[in-house]
CSV table of C-alpha atoms in Angstrom, one decimal:
chain,number,residue,atom,x,y,z
A,1,MET,CA,-8.3,-45.7,-29.9
A,2,SER,CA,-9.8,-47.6,-26.9
A,3,ILE,CA,-13.2,-46.9,-25.3
A,4,GLY,CA,-11.3,-46.3,-22.0
A,5,PHE,CA,-9.4,-43.4,-23.6
A,6,PHE,CA,-12.7,-41.7,-24.6
A,7,ARG,CA,-14.2,-42.4,-21.2
A,8,GLN,CA,-11.2,-40.8,-19.6
A,9,ALA,CA,-11.4,-37.7,-21.9
A,10,LEU,CA,-15.1,-37.4,-21.2
A,11,HIS,CA,-14.5,-37.6,-17.4
A,12,SER,CA,-11.9,-34.9,-17.7
A,13,LEU,CA,-14.2,-32.6,-19.6
A,14,GLN,CA,-17.0,-33.2,-17.1
A,15,GLN,CA,-14.6,-32.3,-14.2
A,16,LYS,CA,-13.5,-29.1,-15.9
A,17,SER,CA,-17.1,-28.1,-16.6
A,18,ARG,CA,-18.1,-28.8,-13.0
A,19,SER,CA,-15.1,-26.8,-11.8
A,20,ARG,CA,-15.9,-23.8,-14.1
A,21,THR,CA,-19.6,-23.9,-13.0
A,22,SER,CA,-18.6,-24.0,-9.3
A,23,HIS,CA,-16.3,-21.1,-9.9
A,24,ARG,CA,-19.0,-19.0,-11.6
A,25,VAL,CA,-21.5,-19.8,-8.9
A,26,ASN,CA,-19.0,-18.7,-6.2
A,27,GLN,CA,-18.4,-15.4,-8.1
A,28,TRP,CA,-22.2,-14.8,-8.3
A,29,PHE,CA,-22.7,-15.2,-4.6
A,30,LYS,CA,-19.9,-12.8,-3.8
A,31,TRP,CA,-22.1,-10.1,-5.2
A,32,LEU,CA,-24.3,-10.7,-2.2
A,33,SER,CA,-21.5,-9.7,0.2
A,34,PRO,CA,-22.6,-6.8,2.5
A,35,GLY,CA,-21.0,-3.4,1.9
A,36,LEU,CA,-20.5,-3.4,-1.9
A,37,SER,CA,-23.3,-0.9,-2.4
A,38,VAL,CA,-24.4,-2.8,-5.5
A,39,LYS,CA,-27.5,-4.8,-4.5
A,40,ARG,CA,-29.4,-1.7,-3.2
A,41,TRP,CA,-28.9,0.1,-6.6
A,42,LEU,CA,-30.0,-2.9,-8.6
A,43,LEU,CA,-33.1,-3.1,-6.5
A,44,ILE,CA,-33.8,0.6,-6.9
A,45,SER,CA,-33.4,0.2,-10.6
A,46,VAL,CA,-35.9,-2.7,-10.8
A,47,GLY,CA,-38.3,-0.7,-8.6
A,48,GLY,CA,-38.0,2.3,-11.0
A,49,VAL,CA,-38.8,0.1,-14.1
A,50,LEU,CA,-41.9,-1.3,-12.3
A,51,LEU,CA,-43.0,2.2,-11.3
A,52,ALA,CA,-42.5,3.5,-14.8
A,53,ILE,CA,-44.5,0.6,-16.2
A,54,LEU,CA,-47.3,1.3,-13.6
A,55,GLY,CA,-47.3,5.0,-14.4
A,56,LEU,CA,-47.6,4.3,-18.1
A,57,ALA,CA,-50.6,1.9,-17.4
A,58,ILE,CA,-52.3,4.4,-15.3
A,59,TRP,CA,-51.8,7.0,-18.0
A,60,ILE,CA,-53.6,4.9,-20.6
A,61,LYS,CA,-56.5,4.1,-18.3
A,62,LEU,CA,-55.3,0.7,-17.0
A,63,THR,CA,-56.4,-1.2,-20.4
A,64,PRO,CA,-53.0,-3.0,-20.7
A,65,ILE,CA,-53.1,-4.2,-17.1
A,66,PHE,CA,-56.5,-5.5,-17.4
A,67,LEU,CA,-55.5,-7.5,-20.6
A,68,MET,CA,-52.3,-8.7,-19.0
A,69,LEU,CA,-54.2,-9.9,-16.0
A,70,GLU,CA,-56.7,-11.8,-18.1
A,71,LEU,CA,-53.9,-13.3,-20.1
A,72,LEU,CA,-52.1,-14.3,-17.0
A,73,LYS,CA,-55.3,-15.8,-15.5
A,74,VAL,CA,-55.8,-17.9,-18.6
A,75,PHE,CA,-52.1,-19.0,-18.6
A,76,LEU,CA,-52.2,-20.0,-14.9
A,77,SER,CA,-55.4,-21.9,-15.3
A,78,ALA,CA,-54.0,-23.9,-18.1
A,79,ILE,CA,-50.8,-24.7,-16.1
A,80,ALA,CA,-52.9,-25.6,-13.0
A,81,ASN,CA,-54.9,-28.1,-15.2
A,82,ILE,CA,-51.6,-29.8,-16.2
A,83,LEU,CA,-49.6,-29.5,-13.0
A,84,PRO,CA,-50.7,-29.2,-9.4
A,85,ASN,CA,-49.9,-25.9,-7.7
A,86,TYR,CA,-47.3,-27.4,-5.3
A,87,ILE,CA,-45.2,-28.2,-8.4
A,88,SER,CA,-46.1,-25.4,-10.8
A,89,GLY,CA,-45.6,-22.6,-8.2
A,90,PRO,CA,-42.1,-23.4,-7.2
A,91,LEU,CA,-41.2,-24.1,-10.9
A,92,VAL,CA,-42.4,-20.7,-12.0
A,93,ILE,CA,-40.5,-19.1,-9.1
A,94,LEU,CA,-37.3,-21.0,-10.0
A,95,CYS,CA,-37.6,-19.9,-13.7
A,96,GLY,CA,-38.0,-16.3,-12.6
A,97,LEU,CA,-35.1,-16.4,-10.3
A,98,LEU,CA,-33.0,-18.1,-12.9
A,99,LEU,CA,-33.8,-15.3,-15.5
A,100,VAL,CA,-33.0,-12.6,-13.0
A,101,LEU,CA,-29.7,-14.3,-12.1
A,102,TRP,CA,-28.9,-14.8,-15.8
A,103,GLY,CA,-29.7,-11.2,-16.8
A,104,GLN,CA,-27.7,-9.7,-13.8
A,105,THR,CA,-24.6,-11.9,-14.5
A,106,ARG,CA,-24.7,-11.0,-18.2
A,107,THR,CA,-25.0,-7.4,-17.2
A,108,VAL,CA,-22.0,-7.6,-14.8
A,109,GLY,CA,-20.1,-9.5,-17.4
A,110,SER,CA,-20.6,-6.8,-20.0
A,111,ILE,CA,-19.6,-4.1,-17.5
A,112,THR,CA,-16.5,-6.1,-16.6
A,113,GLN,CA,-15.6,-6.5,-20.3
A,114,VAL,CA,-15.7,-2.7,-20.8
A,115,LEU,CA,-14.0,-1.7,-17.5
A,116,ARG,CA,-11.3,-4.4,-17.3
A,117,PRO,CA,-11.0,-6.1,-20.7
A,118,ASP,CA,-7.5,-7.5,-20.1
A,119,ALA,CA,-7.7,-8.1,-16.3
A,120,GLU,CA,-7.0,-11.5,-14.8
A,121,GLU,CA,-9.1,-10.7,-11.7
A,122,GLU,CA,-12.9,-10.8,-11.6
A,123,LEU,CA,-14.6,-7.4,-11.1
A,124,ILE,CA,-16.2,-8.7,-7.8
A,125,ASP,CA,-12.7,-9.6,-6.5
A,126,VAL,CA,-11.5,-6.1,-7.3
A,127,LEU,CA,-14.5,-4.6,-5.5
A,128,LEU,CA,-14.0,-6.7,-2.4
A,129,ALA,CA,-10.3,-6.0,-2.3
A,130,HIS,CA,-11.1,-2.2,-2.8
A,131,ARG,CA,-13.5,-2.3,0.2
A,132,ARG,CA,-11.1,-4.1,2.4
A,133,LEU,CA,-8.2,-1.9,1.6
A,134,TYR,CA,-10.1,1.4,2.0
A,135,ARG,CA,-11.4,0.2,5.5
A,136,GLY,CA,-7.8,-0.4,6.6
A,137,PRO,CA,-6.2,1.6,9.3
A,138,LYS,CA,-4.7,5.1,8.7
A,139,ILE,CA,-1.0,4.4,8.8
A,140,VAL,CA,1.7,7.1,8.7
A,141,VAL,CA,5.2,6.0,7.8
A,142,ILE,CA,8.2,8.3,8.3
A,143,GLY,CA,11.6,7.9,6.8
A,144,GLY,CA,13.3,7.8,3.5
A,145,GLY,CA,15.7,5.9,1.3
A,146,THR,CA,15.2,2.3,0.1
A,147,GLY,CA,14.0,1.1,3.6
A,148,LEU,CA,10.8,3.3,3.4
A,149,SER,CA,9.8,2.1,-0.1
A,150,THR,CA,10.5,-1.5,0.9
A,151,LEU,CA,8.0,-1.2,3.9
A,152,LEU,CA,5.4,0.5,1.6
A,153,ARG,CA,5.4,-2.4,-0.8
A,154,GLY,CA,4.2,-4.7,2.0
A,155,LEU,CA,1.8,-2.3,3.9
A,156,LYS,CA,-0.2,-1.5,0.7
A,157,THR,CA,-1.7,-5.0,0.7
A,158,TYR,CA,-3.2,-4.3,4.0
A,159,SER,CA,-4.5,-0.7,3.8
A,160,ALA,CA,-4.9,2.0,1.1
A,161,ASN,CA,-4.9,4.7,3.8
A,162,ILE,CA,-1.2,5.0,3.9
A,163,THR,CA,0.7,8.3,4.2
A,164,ALA,CA,4.5,8.3,3.6
A,165,ILE,CA,6.3,11.3,5.1
A,166,VAL,CA,9.6,11.6,3.3
A,167,THR,CA,12.8,13.5,3.9
A,168,VAL,CA,13.9,16.1,1.4
A,169,ALA,CA,17.4,16.5,2.6
A,170,ASP,CA,19.0,14.4,-0.2
A,171,ASP,CA,21.7,16.3,-2.1
A,172,GLY,CA,23.6,13.5,-3.9
A,173,GLY,CA,23.3,11.9,-7.3
A,174,SER,CA,20.6,12.8,-9.7
A,175,SER,CA,18.4,14.4,-6.9
A,176,GLY,CA,21.4,16.7,-6.0
A,177,ARG,CA,22.1,17.8,-9.6
A,178,LEU,CA,18.4,18.6,-10.1
A,179,ARG,CA,18.4,20.5,-6.8
A,180,GLN,CA,21.3,22.6,-7.9
A,181,GLU,CA,20.3,23.2,-11.5
A,182,PHE,CA,16.6,23.7,-11.2
A,183,GLY,CA,16.2,24.7,-7.5
A,184,VAL,CA,13.7,22.0,-6.8
A,185,LEU,CA,13.4,19.8,-3.7
A,186,PRO,CA,15.2,16.5,-4.2
A,187,PRO,CA,12.7,14.0,-5.7
A,188,GLY,CA,14.6,10.7,-5.3
A,189,ASP,CA,13.0,9.2,-2.2
A,190,ILE,CA,9.5,10.5,-3.2
A,191,ARG,CA,10.0,8.8,-6.5
A,192,ASN,CA,10.8,5.4,-4.9
A,193,CYS,CA,7.7,5.7,-2.6
A,194,LEU,CA,5.4,6.6,-5.5
A,195,ALA,CA,6.6,3.6,-7.4
A,196,ALA,CA,6.2,1.3,-4.3
A,197,LEU,CA,2.6,2.4,-3.7
A,198,ALA,CA,1.5,2.2,-7.4
A,199,ASP,CA,-0.8,-0.6,-8.6
A,200,GLU,CA,1.5,-1.4,-11.5
A,201,GLU,CA,4.6,-1.4,-9.2
A,202,LYS,CA,7.0,-3.6,-11.2
A,203,LEU,CA,6.6,-1.7,-14.5
A,204,LEU,CA,6.6,1.7,-12.9
A,205,THR,CA,9.7,1.0,-10.7
A,206,GLU,CA,11.6,0.0,-13.7
A,207,LEU,CA,10.4,3.1,-15.6
A,208,PHE,CA,11.1,5.5,-12.7
A,209,GLN,CA,14.5,3.9,-12.0
A,210,TYR,CA,15.6,4.0,-15.6
A,211,ARG,CA,18.8,6.1,-15.9
A,212,PHE,CA,19.8,7.8,-19.1
A,213,ARG,CA,23.2,6.7,-20.3
A,214,ALA,CA,23.6,9.3,-23.1
A,215,GLY,CA,22.4,12.6,-24.0
A,216,ASP,CA,23.8,16.1,-23.2
A,217,GLY,CA,22.9,16.8,-19.6
A,218,LEU,CA,20.7,13.7,-19.3
A,219,THR,CA,23.4,11.2,-18.4
A,220,GLY,CA,23.0,9.8,-14.8
A,221,HIS,CA,19.5,11.2,-14.4
A,222,SER,CA,16.6,8.8,-13.5
A,223,PHE,CA,13.3,9.1,-15.5
A,224,GLY,CA,11.4,9.4,-12.2
A,225,ASN,CA,13.4,12.4,-11.0
A,226,LEU,CA,12.9,14.2,-14.3
A,227,PHE,CA,9.1,13.4,-14.3
A,228,LEU,CA,8.7,14.8,-10.8
A,229,THR,CA,10.9,17.9,-11.6
A,230,ALA,CA,8.7,18.7,-14.7
A,231,MET,CA,5.5,18.2,-12.6
A,232,SER,CA,6.8,20.5,-9.9
A,233,ASP,CA,7.4,23.2,-12.6
A,234,ILE,CA,3.9,22.6,-14.1
A,235,THR,CA,2.0,22.6,-10.8
A,236,GLY,CA,4.1,25.1,-8.8
A,237,ASP,CA,5.7,23.0,-6.0
A,238,LEU,CA,6.6,19.5,-5.0
A,239,GLU,CA,3.4,18.8,-3.0
A,240,ARG,CA,1.1,19.5,-5.9
A,241,ALA,CA,3.4,17.6,-8.3
A,242,VAL,CA,3.2,14.6,-6.0
A,243,ALA,CA,-0.5,14.8,-5.7
A,244,ALA,CA,-1.0,15.1,-9.4
A,245,SER,CA,1.5,12.2,-10.0
A,246,SER,CA,-0.4,10.0,-7.5
A,247,LYS,CA,-3.6,10.4,-9.6
A,248,VAL,CA,-1.9,9.7,-12.8
A,249,LEU,CA,0.0,6.7,-11.5
A,250,ALA,CA,-3.0,5.2,-9.5
A,251,VAL,CA,-1.0,5.3,-6.3
A,252,ARG,CA,-2.6,3.6,-3.2
A,253,GLY,CA,-2.1,6.1,-0.5
A,254,GLN,CA,-0.3,9.4,-0.5
A,255,VAL,CA,3.3,10.6,-0.3
A,256,LEU,CA,4.2,13.9,1.3
A,257,PRO,CA,7.5,15.8,1.7
A,258,ALA,CA,8.2,16.6,5.4
A,259,THR,CA,8.8,20.2,4.5
A,260,LEU,CA,8.9,22.4,1.4
A,261,SER,CA,11.9,24.3,2.7
A,262,ASP,CA,15.3,23.8,1.0
A,263,VAL,CA,16.9,21.9,3.8
A,264,ARG,CA,20.7,21.3,4.1
A,265,LEU,CA,21.9,18.7,6.7
A,266,TRP,CA,25.0,19.3,8.9
A,267,ALA,CA,26.8,17.0,11.4
A,268,GLU,CA,29.4,17.6,14.0
A,269,LEU,CA,31.8,14.7,14.5
A,270,ALA,CA,33.7,13.5,17.6
A,271,ASP,CA,37.0,14.7,16.2
A,272,GLY,CA,35.7,18.3,15.9
A,273,ARG,CA,34.8,18.4,12.2
A,274,ARG,CA,31.6,19.9,10.9
A,275,ILE,CA,30.3,18.3,7.8
A,276,GLU,CA,27.6,19.8,5.6
A,277,GLY,CA,25.4,18.0,3.1
A,278,GLU,CA,23.5,14.7,3.4
A,279,SER,CA,25.7,12.9,0.9
A,280,ASN,CA,28.9,14.0,2.6
A,281,ILE,CA,28.1,13.0,6.2
A,282,PRO,CA,28.5,9.2,5.7
A,283,LYS,CA,31.6,9.7,3.6
A,284,ALA,CA,33.3,11.7,6.3
A,285,GLY,CA,33.8,8.3,8.3
A,286,GLY,CA,33.6,9.9,11.8
A,287,LYS,CA,31.4,9.4,14.8
A,288,ILE,CA,28.4,11.7,14.7
A,289,VAL,CA,27.8,13.6,18.1
A,290,LYS,CA,25.3,16.2,16.8
A,291,ILE,CA,23.1,16.7,13.8
A,292,GLY,CA,21.0,19.6,12.5
A,293,CYS,CA,19.8,21.4,9.5
A,294,ILE,CA,19.9,24.8,7.7
A,295,PRO,CA,17.4,26.4,8.2
A,296,GLU,CA,16.9,25.3,11.8
A,297,SER,CA,13.5,23.8,12.5
A,298,PRO,CA,12.0,24.3,9.0
A,299,PRO,CA,8.2,24.6,8.8
A,300,ALA,CA,6.3,21.3,8.3
A,301,LEU,CA,4.0,20.6,5.5
A,302,PRO,CA,0.5,21.1,6.9
A,303,ALA,CA,-0.9,18.0,5.2
A,304,ALA,CA,1.8,15.9,7.0
A,305,ILE,CA,0.8,17.3,10.4
A,306,LYS,CA,-2.8,16.6,9.6
A,307,ALA,CA,-2.0,13.0,8.6
A,308,ILE,CA,-0.1,12.3,11.9
A,309,LYS,CA,-2.9,13.7,14.0
A,310,GLU,CA,-5.4,11.5,12.3
A,311,ALA,CA,-3.3,8.4,12.1
A,312,ASP,CA,-4.4,5.1,13.7
A,313,TYR,CA,-0.8,3.8,13.5
A,314,ILE,CA,2.6,5.5,13.2
A,315,ILE,CA,5.7,3.7,11.9
A,316,ILE,CA,9.2,5.3,12.0
A,317,GLY,CA,11.8,3.7,9.6
A,318,PRO,CA,13.5,1.6,8.5
A,319,GLY,CA,16.2,3.6,6.9
A,320,SER,CA,19.5,5.3,7.5
A,321,LEU,CA,19.3,6.7,11.0
A,322,TYR,CA,20.9,10.1,10.5
A,323,THR,CA,20.2,10.8,6.8
A,324,SER,CA,16.8,9.3,6.2
A,325,ILE,CA,14.9,9.2,9.6
A,326,ILE,CA,16.2,12.0,11.8
A,327,PRO,CA,16.0,14.7,9.0
A,328,ASN,CA,12.2,14.3,9.3
A,329,LEU,CA,12.3,14.8,13.0
A,330,LEU,CA,14.5,18.0,12.7
A,331,VAL,CA,11.1,19.4,11.4
A,332,THR,CA,10.1,20.3,15.0
A,333,GLU,CA,6.3,20.3,14.2
A,334,ILE,CA,6.5,16.7,12.9
A,335,ALA,CA,8.3,15.5,16.1
A,336,GLU,CA,5.8,17.3,18.3
A,337,ALA,CA,2.9,15.8,16.5
A,338,ILE,CA,4.3,12.4,16.8
A,339,ALA,CA,4.9,12.8,20.5
A,340,GLU,CA,1.4,14.1,21.1
A,341,SER,CA,-0.3,11.2,19.1
A,342,GLU,CA,-2.2,8.6,21.0
A,343,ALA,CA,-1.8,6.0,18.2
A,344,PRO,CA,0.3,3.0,18.6
A,345,ARG,CA,3.9,4.0,17.5
A,346,ILE,CA,6.8,1.7,16.6
A,347,TYR,CA,10.4,2.1,15.3
A,348,VAL,CA,11.8,-0.4,12.8
A,349,CYS,CA,15.5,-0.7,13.6
A,350,ASN,CA,18.0,-1.5,10.9
A,351,ILE,CA,19.3,-5.0,10.6
A,352,MET,CA,22.9,-3.9,10.0
A,353,THR,CA,25.0,-1.0,11.2
A,354,GLN,CA,26.0,1.7,8.5
A,355,PRO,CA,29.6,2.9,8.2
A,356,GLY,CA,29.8,6.6,8.7
A,357,GLU,CA,26.5,6.7,10.5
A,358,THR,CA,25.9,4.0,13.0
A,359,GLN,CA,29.2,2.1,13.1
A,360,GLY,CA,29.2,0.1,16.4
A,361,TYR,CA,25.7,1.2,17.3
A,362,SER,CA,23.4,-1.2,19.3
A,363,VAL,CA,19.6,-1.0,19.3
A,364,ALA,CA,19.6,1.3,22.4
A,365,ASP,CA,22.1,3.6,20.6
A,366,HIS,CA,19.6,4.0,17.8
A,367,ILE,CA,16.8,4.8,20.2
A,368,ARG,CA,19.0,7.4,22.1
A,369,ALA,CA,19.8,9.2,18.9
A,370,ILE,CA,16.1,9.6,18.1
A,371,ASP,CA,15.3,10.7,21.7
A,372,ALA,CA,18.1,13.2,21.7
A,373,ILE,CA,16.7,14.9,18.5
A,374,SER,CA,13.1,14.9,20.0
A,375,GLY,CA,14.1,16.5,23.3
A,376,ASP,CA,14.0,13.2,25.2
A,377,ARG,CA,10.3,12.8,24.4
A,378,GLN,CA,9.3,9.3,23.5
A,379,LEU,CA,8.2,9.3,19.8
A,380,PHE,CA,7.5,5.5,19.8
A,381,ASP,CA,6.4,2.8,22.2
A,382,ALA,CA,8.1,-0.2,20.8
A,383,VAL,CA,11.1,-1.2,18.6
A,384,LEU,CA,11.0,-3.9,16.0
A,385,VAL,CA,14.3,-5.8,15.9
A,386,HIS,CA,15.2,-8.7,13.5
A,387,LYS,CA,15.6,-12.0,15.3
A,388,LYS,CA,17.9,-14.2,13.2
A,389,SER,CA,21.5,-13.5,12.3
A,390,PRO,CA,22.4,-13.2,8.6
A,391,SER,CA,24.3,-16.1,7.0
A,392,ALA,CA,28.1,-16.4,7.3
A,393,GLN,CA,28.4,-15.2,3.6
A,394,SER,CA,26.5,-12.1,4.4
A,395,LEU,CA,28.4,-11.4,7.6
A,396,ILE,CA,31.8,-11.7,5.8
A,397,ARG,CA,30.6,-9.4,3.0
A,398,TYR,CA,29.4,-6.7,5.4
A,399,ALA,CA,32.4,-7.1,7.7
A,400,GLN,CA,34.7,-6.1,4.7
A,401,GLN,CA,32.7,-2.8,4.7
A,402,ASN,CA,33.0,-2.5,8.4
A,403,SER,CA,29.3,-3.1,8.9
A,404,HIS,CA,27.9,-5.6,11.4
A,405,PRO,CA,24.4,-6.8,12.7
A,406,VAL,CA,22.8,-4.3,15.1
A,407,PHE,CA,23.2,-5.8,18.6
A,408,LEU,CA,20.1,-6.0,20.8
A,409,ASP,CA,21.0,-4.8,24.3
A,410,ARG,CA,17.7,-5.8,25.9
A,411,GLU,CA,18.3,-4.4,29.3
A,412,ALA,CA,19.3,-0.9,28.0
A,413,VAL,CA,16.2,-0.9,25.6
A,414,SER,CA,13.9,-1.8,28.6
A,415,GLN,CA,15.5,1.0,30.7
A,416,LEU,CA,14.6,3.4,27.9
A,417,GLY,CA,11.0,2.4,28.3
A,418,ARG,CA,10.5,0.6,25.0
A,419,ARG,CA,8.9,-2.7,24.3
A,420,ILE,CA,10.8,-5.1,22.1
A,421,VAL,CA,9.2,-6.9,19.1
A,422,LEU,CA,11.5,-9.7,17.9
A,423,ALA,CA,10.7,-11.2,14.5
A,424,ASN,CA,12.2,-12.7,11.4
A,425,VAL,CA,11.7,-10.1,8.8
A,426,MET,CA,14.9,-10.3,6.7
A,427,TYR,CA,15.5,-11.0,3.0
A,428,GLU,CA,18.9,-12.2,2.0
A,429,ASP,CA,19.7,-12.3,-1.7
A,430,GLU,CA,22.0,-14.7,-3.5
A,431,ILE,CA,25.1,-12.5,-3.3
A,432,GLY,CA,24.7,-11.7,0.4
A,433,PHE,CA,22.8,-8.4,0.5
A,434,VAL,CA,20.5,-8.1,3.5
A,435,ARG,CA,17.2,-6.2,3.2
A,436,HIS,CA,13.9,-6.2,5.1
A,437,ASN,CA,11.3,-8.5,3.4
A,438,PRO,CA,8.3,-6.3,2.5
A,439,GLN,CA,5.6,-9.0,3.2
A,440,LYS,CA,7.1,-10.4,6.4
A,441,LEU,CA,7.8,-6.9,7.7
A,442,ALA,CA,4.3,-5.6,7.0
A,443,LYS,CA,2.6,-8.7,8.5
A,444,VAL,CA,4.6,-8.4,11.8
A,445,LEU,CA,3.9,-4.6,12.1
A,446,LEU,CA,0.1,-5.2,11.4
A,447,LYS,CA,0.0,-8.0,13.9
A,448,TRP,CA,1.6,-5.8,16.6
A,449,TYR,CA,-0.8,-2.9,15.8
A,450,SER,CA,-3.8,-5.2,16.1
A,451,GLY,CA,-2.6,-6.3,19.6
A,452,ALA,CA,-1.6,-2.7,20.7
A,453,HIS,CA,-4.8,-1.3,19.3
A,454,HIS,CA,-7.2,-3.7,21.1
A,455,GLY,CA,-5.0,-3.4,24.2
A,456,LYS,CA,-5.9,0.3,24.6
């Protein structure tokens, strides 16, 4: 092998070594960041050790201190004879600081190895992220379905102070069967939100979405629904079950049902039919002219009202207008609390219309439907609308299902007293399905909040 090869290899090793050293130095200096509540306790610990040593010395009549001072005097005199003070002084200080730094980094390394043995992130990075998230705004998100869990995935990277208020009107699928067989509130939407807010989101989502394909009575049920049903039975109600599950699953934020009442939706259609049941309303295929629930105006969960009153920011949607968003507002206390809030409030409009619910609806039609439920009180100040049209492939796919992009009628929205926030927040998969992009949606919403918050 040539000398050039060895030189190149040596140069590469030196670069890697410098890179690792630079990384370690950067990590050390992060511990000096304000607000971590680490430095003060280390200093207190050092002070405690010094006081204990001093107390011991006083107890034994100062003899060790006298001897130590004499030894130190001899040692310093010897050094002064060899090196002048302007060299020996800084050198001793540097040695002391290096020993302190080495000892503390080894201590932190040992703690990290115990607390996070398999983690890729450094402990300091985790602490800094924790501080940032728990200083984030108190955000309340209201809705249900896949739209709400999609939004939560994006928001949790900006704040840990998130409260998701979720509809419990679902009566279809696994949730509907559990509701009939066990008399529990439907856990489906709550399950999705818990998974979205969990630290181990990907694994937990796969686990909670897992559906049994065999087994007497198990077929079709999702594991997450069965888990929450069991927790409800153990703790006594769905609220306690969700709180206990949040602790077990390391959920960032909280998920609350809008009410603990057994709510059943009904809708009156333009052709005179009255349809009962959340899952039956979209299947009826008519134009909804009125919607309500049994019992009328169910009592709100007190924790949900408290969260709305303390919120810095309120987001309504995205989600199915009549079966995910409006059911929460049929809980009169929730609608009243939102109306009375002085926090910035925004509604995230759907990208596409939904057959059986919002067929032919414009943005203004969505707003009018919410206003009608809330007694013509304005529950939000602005509406977020997706800016760019989906691809031709997606438009054809949705048109086959009688679904089209929600038309933005600017003048009508302005007449309804709402500001319009236009942004590209869409995700389009390879087969043409259109969804909100969690990261883009959250980024736009937080940007609008920052402007609205500072403008007040």
